[in-house]
Each structure stands twice: as structure tokens, then as C-alpha cells.
Amino acid sequence: MQEDFELETVLSLITGYNFTNNFDKVFDLVQFMFEDPFIDILGFNILKDTACKHIYRLYPEFKNISYNEINDTLVDEIKSIYGDTITISVIGENVIKLKHSV
């Protein structure tokens, strides 16, 4: 199973800096990844590292993004590459990208 999430939500999770207008979106992302709608703040803190490792497995280039260098310009640059949303799968699954024929 996979779903698209706002890029800012994913960046908020992996950097620890909130780029969203509502941090609940980050909880929604982690709850989706673990298929558990009842993950609370304690569970979030326990599972955060595993969630980040999963995202890095899907998008290894995100390993190079650090909290110290991130700013609105960098977010815009990343959006120019990936778009406003990015596809995330549940833990243990790959992202399947379908090719559209014209």
C-alpha cells in the first residue's frame, strides 16, 4: 500500500523541523507507514527512526538533507525535483510507480 504525502510533511519527519502548517500531518504519515491509526506521541518517538530509515531506503538522496542546511529555498529546490507530494509506502514495501502511456 502506498500514498502520496506533502513533501513538507516528509521533510518534517526526516529533519525534525516542522515545515507543515499542521504537525498532525506528520503523525498521519507515521500512522500510515505503520498501518496503525492509534500511534500517539510516545509511539511516534519510538518509531521515528524506523520511519526515517524506511524513507531513506525509498529515497536514498534524502540522507543528504540535514536540519542545518534546510530552508525555504532548499524546500523549493526539492519540490522542483519531486513535486508538491511524494509517494510513501508502508514499512517493508517498495513504492510502485506506474507509467502512464499517452
XYZ file of C-alpha atoms in Angstrom:
102
model
C 0.000 0.000 0.000
C 1.242 3.469 -0.795
C 0.001 7.018 -0.618
C 1.124 10.499 -1.603
C 2.099 12.921 1.153
C 3.062 16.582 1.021
C 6.800 16.966 0.628
C 6.871 19.290 3.641
C 5.407 16.511 5.793
C 8.116 14.049 4.790
C 10.837 16.669 5.286
C 9.419 17.469 8.723
C 9.765 13.831 9.735
C 13.316 13.305 8.496
C 14.749 16.660 9.637
C 12.853 17.126 12.887
C 11.938 20.660 11.815
C 8.261 21.365 11.163
C 7.608 22.602 7.615
C 3.885 21.823 7.734
C 1.022 24.058 8.732
C -0.235 21.236 10.981
C 2.079 18.746 12.705
C -0.759 16.206 12.749
C 0.158 15.564 9.109
C 3.455 14.087 10.315
C 1.550 11.834 12.737
C -0.719 10.812 9.839
C 2.357 9.869 7.807
C 3.799 7.686 10.574
C 0.418 6.136 11.310
C 0.060 5.290 7.616
C 3.559 3.843 7.366
C 2.951 1.522 10.308
C -0.718 0.918 9.459
C -1.681 1.932 12.987
C -4.099 4.846 13.488
C -3.519 4.751 17.252
C 0.154 5.783 17.305
C 0.484 8.559 19.872
C 3.412 10.828 20.800
C 5.175 8.043 22.703
C 4.803 5.638 19.795
C 5.869 8.365 17.386
C 9.095 8.917 19.316
C 9.799 5.182 19.420
C 9.066 4.630 15.696
C 10.534 7.835 14.216
C 13.976 6.361 13.468
C 12.483 3.293 11.778
C 10.191 5.540 9.720
C 13.131 7.711 8.622
C 15.179 4.642 7.642
C 12.266 3.464 5.513
C 12.067 6.836 3.755
C 15.850 6.784 3.199
C 15.520 3.307 1.683
C 12.867 4.618 -0.703
C 14.677 7.891 -1.431
C 18.398 7.472 -0.582
C 19.172 11.007 -1.747
C 17.239 12.349 1.254
C 20.030 11.081 3.536
C 21.994 14.144 2.455
C 19.386 16.589 3.787
C 20.268 17.918 7.205
C 18.400 20.179 9.574
C 21.249 22.710 9.493
C 21.025 23.375 5.764
C 17.287 23.233 5.225
C 15.416 26.428 4.419
C 12.579 27.550 2.171
C 14.895 27.786 -0.832
C 16.058 24.203 -0.397
C 12.456 23.056 0.039
C 11.589 24.801 -3.246
C 14.554 23.117 -4.959
C 13.456 19.698 -3.706
C 9.892 20.433 -4.857
C 11.197 21.286 -8.324
C 12.578 17.731 -8.494
C 9.785 15.740 -6.807
C 6.741 17.985 -6.958
C 4.455 19.006 -4.109
C 3.854 15.423 -2.995
C 5.937 12.304 -2.675
C 4.813 8.688 -2.618
C 5.446 6.745 0.583
C 4.697 3.069 1.129
C 4.006 1.201 4.332
C 7.011 -0.159 6.187
C 8.627 -3.054 4.344
C 7.093 -2.319 0.960
C 8.530 -0.568 -2.062
C 6.933 2.310 -3.933
C 5.474 1.167 -7.223
C 5.477 3.833 -9.899
C 3.114 3.224 -12.764
C 3.996 4.584 -16.156
C 1.216 6.346 -17.981
C 1.061 5.865 -21.718
C -0.128 8.689 -23.914
